[in-house]
Amino acid sequence: MRKTIALVSLLVVVFFASVIAHLPATVTLNYLPLPRQLKIDGVSGTVWRGKAEQVRWLSYDLGGVNWDVHLASLLTGKVAVSTRFGQGSEMNVRGRGLVGIDFGGPFAESLLISIPAHQVSSYIRQPVDLSGQIELTLRDYHYAVPWCSTAKGALAWTKGALSSPVGAVNLGQVIADVTCKDNHIEVKGNQGNQEVSSEFSATLEANRRYQAQAWFKPGSDFPKELGDLLKHLPNPDGQGRYHFQQQGRF
């Protein structure tokens, strides 16, 4: 009798495990309390491995999303998912990496997000256009309202260029380190080529206040149309560097 009960119990466990393993992702989404701002279409596969043809957050089109849940992570009390997104995105945003949630909240590891620089131009309050490709790499990230509890990463702007009504300058490769501790975000970076060299740093607080400092030094190939405007700036320091800083809230 005990062997029969044990066998039946095993069959029941195997049955429900099979049902869960093959549970369609569309069924699961119907029962999740998703925010109204999030729109997911074209879902296929299972809750463990599947894809969505289009994901939209507010007015931002993230394109298609693929996911693969790491089942072993469930044994450690967290959910870890390998994901890739951006295919077909109107913004041409691309991304891949590991995201998930544990007892401390949402997290990400080795997450790479890439976006054309011109998509960022609309967020700048000055009449400038950016070109090139911007890539954010988050080696380790843990979320906390409103930004992050901890984070370490890097920001790279490749083939960077900046144009304005008064002229344009090629920046080349721009590299910056990004860190976060208790919603205090710091960014420090630099670039340098024959046209211009520069260094910059910025901080952002939880109350959305920011501070930014930077300097630039014209190089031998600095555009002449921009060089003519330098005389309208405060005098450079003894090393020929022009300094500026800005602070505020957004």
mmCIF file of C-alpha atoms in Angstrom:
data_model
loop_
_atom_site.group_PDB
_atom_site.id
_atom_site.type_symbol
_atom_site.label_atom_id
_atom_site.label_comp_id
_atom_site.label_asym_id
_atom_site.label_seq_id
_atom_site.Cartn_x
_atom_site.Cartn_y
_atom_site.Cartn_z
ATOM 1 C CA MET A 1 0.000 0.000 0.000
ATOM 2 C CA ARG A 2 2.815 2.399 0.909
ATOM 3 C CA LYS A 3 4.580 1.640 -2.370
ATOM 4 C CA THR A 4 1.369 2.382 -4.248
ATOM 5 C CA ILE A 5 0.905 5.710 -2.456
ATOM 6 C CA ALA A 6 4.542 6.630 -3.101
ATOM 7 C CA LEU A 7 4.234 5.746 -6.782
ATOM 8 C CA VAL A 8 1.009 7.755 -7.162
ATOM 9 C CA SER A 9 2.600 10.715 -5.357
ATOM 10 C CA LEU A 10 5.599 10.552 -7.670
ATOM 11 C CA LEU A 11 3.366 10.470 -10.731
ATOM 12 C CA VAL A 12 1.405 13.469 -9.429
ATOM 13 C CA VAL A 13 4.620 15.430 -8.840
ATOM 14 C CA VAL A 14 5.920 14.539 -12.304
ATOM 15 C CA PHE A 15 2.587 15.544 -13.841
ATOM 16 C CA PHE A 16 2.466 18.976 -12.209
ATOM 17 C CA ALA A 17 6.162 19.566 -12.908
ATOM 18 C CA SER A 18 5.510 18.790 -16.566
ATOM 19 C CA VAL A 19 2.495 21.114 -16.623
ATOM 20 C CA ILE A 20 4.510 23.964 -15.100
ATOM 21 C CA ALA A 21 7.483 23.337 -17.385
ATOM 22 C CA HIS A 22 5.270 23.536 -20.467
ATOM 23 C CA LEU A 23 2.949 26.264 -19.212
ATOM 24 C CA PRO A 24 2.417 28.681 -22.112
ATOM 25 C CA ALA A 25 3.787 32.149 -21.472
ATOM 26 C CA THR A 26 0.545 33.710 -22.739
ATOM 27 C CA VAL A 27 -1.410 31.999 -19.953
ATOM 28 C CA THR A 28 1.020 33.235 -17.312
ATOM 29 C CA LEU A 29 0.904 36.844 -18.539
ATOM 30 C CA ASN A 30 -2.885 36.864 -18.192
ATOM 31 C CA TYR A 31 -2.516 36.388 -14.436
ATOM 32 C CA LEU A 32 0.414 38.715 -13.802
ATOM 33 C CA PRO A 33 -0.342 42.209 -12.363
ATOM 34 C CA LEU A 34 1.503 44.046 -15.144
ATOM 35 C CA PRO A 35 1.474 47.866 -15.133
ATOM 36 C CA ARG A 36 -0.814 49.514 -17.675
ATOM 37 C CA GLN A 37 2.146 51.336 -19.228
ATOM 38 C CA LEU A 38 3.630 48.005 -20.306
ATOM 39 C CA LYS A 39 2.323 46.474 -23.540
ATOM 40 C CA ILE A 40 3.438 43.000 -24.642
ATOM 41 C CA ASP A 41 2.368 41.491 -27.964
ATOM 42 C CA GLY A 42 3.144 38.340 -29.935
ATOM 43 C CA VAL A 43 4.057 36.127 -26.972
ATOM 44 C CA SER A 44 5.093 32.520 -27.696
ATOM 45 C CA GLY A 45 6.976 29.717 -25.952
ATOM 46 C CA THR A 46 6.772 28.837 -22.282
ATOM 47 C CA VAL A 47 7.181 30.828 -19.095
ATOM 48 C CA TRP A 48 10.701 29.375 -18.851
ATOM 49 C CA ARG A 49 11.841 29.957 -22.413
ATOM 50 C CA GLY A 50 9.996 32.141 -24.871
ATOM 51 C CA LYS A 51 9.785 35.413 -26.707
ATOM 52 C CA ALA A 52 7.582 38.426 -27.359
ATOM 53 C CA GLU A 53 7.453 40.046 -30.777
ATOM 54 C CA GLN A 54 7.054 43.548 -29.348
ATOM 55 C CA VAL A 55 7.383 45.129 -25.922
ATOM 56 C CA ARG A 56 6.433 48.765 -25.396
ATOM 57 C CA TRP A 57 6.864 50.831 -22.249
ATOM 58 C CA LEU A 58 4.935 54.122 -22.384
ATOM 59 C CA SER A 59 5.910 55.494 -25.812
ATOM 60 C CA TYR A 60 9.214 53.600 -25.977
ATOM 61 C CA ASP A 61 9.381 50.666 -28.369
ATOM 62 C CA LEU A 62 11.840 48.050 -27.081
ATOM 63 C CA GLY A 63 11.252 45.666 -29.979
ATOM 64 C CA GLY A 64 11.289 41.910 -29.532
ATOM 65 C CA VAL A 65 12.367 40.196 -26.317
ATOM 66 C CA ASN A 66 13.693 36.668 -25.804
ATOM 67 C CA TRP A 67 14.099 35.080 -22.376
ATOM 68 C CA ASP A 68 15.529 31.918 -20.861
ATOM 69 C CA VAL A 69 15.004 31.307 -17.133
ATOM 70 C CA HIS A 70 17.919 29.737 -15.235
ATOM 71 C CA LEU A 71 16.141 26.958 -13.343
ATOM 72 C CA ALA A 72 19.120 26.430 -11.032
ATOM 73 C CA SER A 73 18.701 29.983 -9.720
ATOM 74 C CA LEU A 74 15.341 29.030 -8.207
ATOM 75 C CA LEU A 75 17.164 26.778 -5.738
ATOM 76 C CA THR A 76 18.965 29.837 -4.323
ATOM 77 C CA GLY A 77 15.795 31.837 -3.784
ATOM 78 C CA LYS A 78 16.050 34.077 -6.810
ATOM 79 C CA VAL A 79 14.934 34.234 -10.419
ATOM 80 C CA ALA A 80 17.652 34.836 -13.018
ATOM 81 C CA VAL A 81 16.848 35.247 -16.703
ATOM 82 C CA SER A 82 19.113 35.510 -19.737
ATOM 83 C CA THR A 83 17.503 37.976 -22.086
ATOM 84 C CA ARG A 84 18.042 39.623 -25.437
ATOM 85 C CA PHE A 85 15.933 42.512 -26.683
ATOM 86 C CA GLY A 86 15.690 45.175 -29.357
ATOM 87 C CA GLN A 87 15.018 43.302 -32.582
ATOM 88 C CA GLY A 88 12.685 45.474 -34.641
ATOM 89 C CA SER A 89 12.840 48.384 -32.180
ATOM 90 C CA GLU A 90 11.872 51.762 -33.657
ATOM 91 C CA MET A 91 14.535 53.346 -31.430
ATOM 92 C CA ASN A 92 17.180 50.856 -32.630
ATOM 93 C CA VAL A 93 17.918 50.033 -28.995
ATOM 94 C CA ARG A 94 19.628 46.683 -28.433
ATOM 95 C CA GLY A 95 20.410 44.788 -25.262
ATOM 96 C CA ARG A 96 21.447 41.482 -23.785
ATOM 97 C CA GLY A 97 22.471 40.134 -20.411
ATOM 98 C CA LEU A 98 21.245 38.609 -17.167
ATOM 99 C CA VAL A 99 18.350 40.167 -15.268
ATOM 100 C CA GLY A 100 16.314 38.900 -12.354
ATOM 101 C CA ILE A 101 14.959 39.414 -8.877
ATOM 102 C CA ASP A 102 16.029 38.161 -5.463
ATOM 103 C CA PHE A 103 15.224 39.011 -1.849
ATOM 104 C CA GLY A 104 16.938 42.357 -2.338
ATOM 105 C CA GLY A 105 14.867 43.298 -5.393
ATOM 106 C CA PRO A 106 15.582 43.506 -9.139
ATOM 107 C CA PHE A 107 19.170 43.065 -10.310
ATOM 108 C CA ALA A 108 21.229 42.791 -13.500
ATOM 109 C CA GLU A 109 24.611 41.309 -14.374
ATOM 110 C CA SER A 110 26.706 41.753 -17.524
ATOM 111 C CA LEU A 111 23.872 43.750 -19.070
ATOM 112 C CA LEU A 112 24.756 45.586 -22.296
ATOM 113 C CA ILE A 113 22.442 48.254 -23.709
ATOM 114 C CA SER A 114 23.255 49.959 -27.014
ATOM 115 C CA ILE A 115 21.468 52.883 -28.672
ATOM 116 C CA PRO A 116 22.312 55.307 -31.513
ATOM 117 C CA ALA A 117 23.562 58.596 -30.103
ATOM 118 C CA HIS A 118 21.077 60.652 -32.118
ATOM 119 C CA GLN A 119 18.267 59.121 -30.024
ATOM 120 C CA VAL A 120 19.713 60.943 -27.022
ATOM 121 C CA SER A 121 19.766 64.356 -28.731
ATOM 122 C CA SER A 122 16.104 65.034 -27.908
ATOM 123 C CA TYR A 123 16.906 64.912 -24.164
ATOM 124 C CA ILE A 124 19.535 67.651 -24.402
ATOM 125 C CA ARG A 125 18.303 71.174 -23.807
ATOM 126 C CA GLN A 126 20.833 72.658 -26.221
ATOM 127 C CA PRO A 127 20.517 72.812 -30.045
ATOM 128 C CA VAL A 128 23.023 70.013 -30.690
ATOM 129 C CA ASP A 129 22.924 66.738 -32.581
ATOM 130 C CA LEU A 130 24.867 63.648 -31.568
ATOM 131 C CA SER A 131 26.094 60.842 -33.779
ATOM 132 C CA GLY A 132 27.807 57.540 -33.145
ATOM 133 C CA GLN A 133 26.782 54.675 -30.881
ATOM 134 C CA ILE A 134 26.330 54.759 -27.105
ATOM 135 C CA GLU A 135 26.767 51.570 -25.078
ATOM 136 C CA LEU A 136 26.071 51.130 -21.375
ATOM 137 C CA THR A 137 27.523 48.042 -19.689
ATOM 138 C CA LEU A 138 26.309 47.171 -16.195
ATOM 139 C CA ARG A 139 28.596 44.564 -14.692
ATOM 140 C CA ASP A 140 26.632 44.517 -11.434
ATOM 141 C CA TYR A 141 23.403 46.389 -10.705
ATOM 142 C CA HIS A 142 20.849 46.271 -7.877
ATOM 143 C CA TYR A 143 17.723 48.413 -8.035
ATOM 144 C CA ALA A 144 16.410 50.715 -5.325
ATOM 145 C CA VAL A 145 13.876 53.531 -5.676
ATOM 146 C CA PRO A 146 14.433 55.697 -7.647
ATOM 147 C CA TRP A 147 17.759 54.644 -9.241
ATOM 148 C CA CYS A 148 19.912 51.965 -7.625
ATOM 149 C CA SER A 149 21.296 50.643 -4.353
ATOM 150 C CA THR A 150 24.610 49.600 -5.943
ATOM 151 C CA ALA A 151 25.952 49.569 -9.479
ATOM 152 C CA LYS A 152 29.222 49.271 -11.355
ATOM 153 C CA GLY A 153 29.526 49.752 -15.065
ATOM 154 C CA ALA A 154 30.933 51.678 -17.990
ATOM 155 C CA LEU A 155 29.651 54.015 -20.660
ATOM 156 C CA ALA A 156 31.214 54.080 -24.125
ATOM 157 C CA TRP A 157 30.432 56.473 -26.982
ATOM 158 C CA THR A 158 32.080 55.186 -30.151
ATOM 159 C CA LYS A 159 32.640 57.317 -33.264
ATOM 160 C CA GLY A 160 31.250 60.202 -31.270
ATOM 161 C CA ALA A 161 30.546 63.517 -32.950
ATOM 162 C CA LEU A 162 28.705 66.647 -31.926
ATOM 163 C CA SER A 163 27.219 69.191 -34.320
ATOM 164 C CA SER A 164 25.486 72.505 -33.673
ATOM 165 C CA PRO A 165 24.402 75.552 -35.686
ATOM 166 C CA VAL A 166 27.864 77.050 -35.193
ATOM 167 C CA GLY A 167 29.955 74.004 -36.134
ATOM 168 C CA ALA A 168 30.806 70.370 -35.533
ATOM 169 C CA VAL A 169 33.557 68.445 -33.768
ATOM 170 C CA ASN A 170 34.568 64.789 -33.854
ATOM 171 C CA LEU A 171 35.109 63.331 -30.400
ATOM 172 C CA GLY A 172 36.130 59.810 -31.377
ATOM 173 C CA GLN A 173 35.997 57.381 -28.469
ATOM 174 C CA VAL A 174 34.482 58.622 -25.186
ATOM 175 C CA ILE A 175 34.846 56.331 -22.153
ATOM 176 C CA ALA A 176 33.360 56.773 -18.674
ATOM 177 C CA ASP A 177 33.068 54.761 -15.462
ATOM 178 C CA VAL A 178 29.643 54.592 -13.829
ATOM 179 C CA THR A 179 29.079 53.774 -10.149
ATOM 180 C CA CYS A 180 26.142 53.962 -7.767
ATOM 181 C CA LYS A 181 25.860 53.716 -3.990
ATOM 182 C CA ASP A 182 22.567 54.338 -2.195
ATOM 183 C CA ASN A 183 21.133 56.263 -5.174
ATOM 184 C CA HIS A 184 24.225 58.455 -5.471
ATOM 185 C CA ILE A 185 25.369 58.035 -9.076
ATOM 186 C CA GLU A 186 28.818 59.111 -10.251
ATOM 187 C CA VAL A 187 30.099 59.284 -13.819
ATOM 188 C CA LYS A 188 33.750 60.028 -14.652
ATOM 189 C CA GLY A 189 35.199 59.929 -18.145
ATOM 190 C CA ASN A 190 37.485 61.362 -20.789
ATOM 191 C CA GLN A 191 38.309 61.429 -24.498
ATOM 192 C CA GLY A 192 41.080 62.692 -26.686
ATOM 193 C CA ASN A 193 42.054 63.058 -30.357
ATOM 194 C CA GLN A 194 43.665 65.578 -32.700
ATOM 195 C CA GLU A 195 40.591 67.833 -32.619
ATOM 196 C CA VAL A 196 39.915 68.056 -28.898
ATOM 197 C CA SER A 197 40.645 66.407 -25.542
ATOM 198 C CA SER A 198 38.460 66.560 -22.463
ATOM 199 C CA GLU A 199 37.589 65.167 -19.049
ATOM 200 C CA PHE A 200 34.254 65.260 -17.276
ATOM 201 C CA SER A 201 32.474 64.122 -14.131
ATOM 202 C CA ALA A 202 28.889 64.266 -12.916
ATOM 203 C CA THR A 203 26.798 63.189 -9.947
ATOM 204 C CA LEU A 204 23.078 62.516 -9.662
ATOM 205 C CA GLU A 205 21.138 62.241 -6.409
ATOM 206 C CA ALA A 206 17.839 60.560 -5.519
ATOM 207 C CA ASN A 207 16.086 63.968 -5.485
ATOM 208 C CA ARG A 208 17.071 64.395 -9.183
ATOM 209 C CA ARG A 209 19.636 67.077 -8.423
ATOM 210 C CA TYR A 210 22.809 66.892 -10.491
ATOM 211 C CA GLN A 211 26.228 68.503 -10.679
ATOM 212 C CA ALA A 212 28.567 68.366 -13.662
ATOM 213 C CA GLN A 213 32.122 69.603 -14.235
ATOM 214 C CA ALA A 214 34.246 69.355 -17.354
ATOM 215 C CA TRP A 215 37.135 70.831 -19.259
ATOM 216 C CA PHE A 216 38.181 70.670 -22.888
ATOM 217 C CA LYS A 217 41.358 71.588 -24.708
ATOM 218 C CA PRO A 218 41.414 72.353 -28.438
ATOM 219 C CA GLY A 219 43.824 70.211 -30.462
ATOM 220 C CA SER A 220 45.809 70.878 -33.609
ATOM 221 C CA ASP A 221 42.838 69.924 -35.820
ATOM 222 C CA PHE A 222 40.202 71.805 -33.843
ATOM 223 C CA PRO A 223 37.554 73.134 -36.318
ATOM 224 C CA LYS A 224 38.299 76.723 -37.302
ATOM 225 C CA GLU A 225 34.654 77.847 -37.106
ATOM 226 C CA LEU A 226 34.578 76.751 -33.480
ATOM 227 C CA GLY A 227 38.036 78.133 -32.789
ATOM 228 C CA ASP A 228 36.813 81.613 -33.708
ATOM 229 C CA LEU A 229 34.263 81.367 -30.887
ATOM 230 C CA LEU A 230 36.803 80.568 -28.177
ATOM 231 C CA LYS A 231 37.601 84.241 -27.714
ATOM 232 C CA HIS A 232 34.103 84.701 -26.315
ATOM 233 C CA LEU A 233 34.767 82.193 -23.519
ATOM 234 C CA PRO A 234 36.545 82.887 -20.217
ATOM 235 C CA ASN A 235 40.312 82.600 -20.534
ATOM 236 C CA PRO A 236 41.727 79.052 -20.406
ATOM 237 C CA ASP A 237 43.988 77.895 -17.582
ATOM 238 C CA GLY A 238 47.754 77.628 -17.843
ATOM 239 C CA GLN A 239 47.438 74.324 -19.732
ATOM 240 C CA GLY A 240 45.047 75.732 -22.331
ATOM 241 C CA ARG A 241 41.977 74.024 -20.875
ATOM 242 C CA TYR A 242 38.536 75.654 -20.849
ATOM 243 C CA HIS A 243 36.557 74.798 -17.725
ATOM 244 C CA PHE A 244 32.818 74.860 -17.125
ATOM 245 C CA GLN A 245 30.343 73.455 -14.662
ATOM 246 C CA GLN A 246 26.595 73.171 -14.281
ATOM 247 C CA GLN A 247 24.145 72.098 -11.624
ATOM 248 C CA GLY A 248 20.406 71.879 -11.308
ATOM 249 C CA ARG A 249 17.497 69.488 -11.147
ATOM 250 C CA PHE A 250 15.530 67.665 -13.791
#
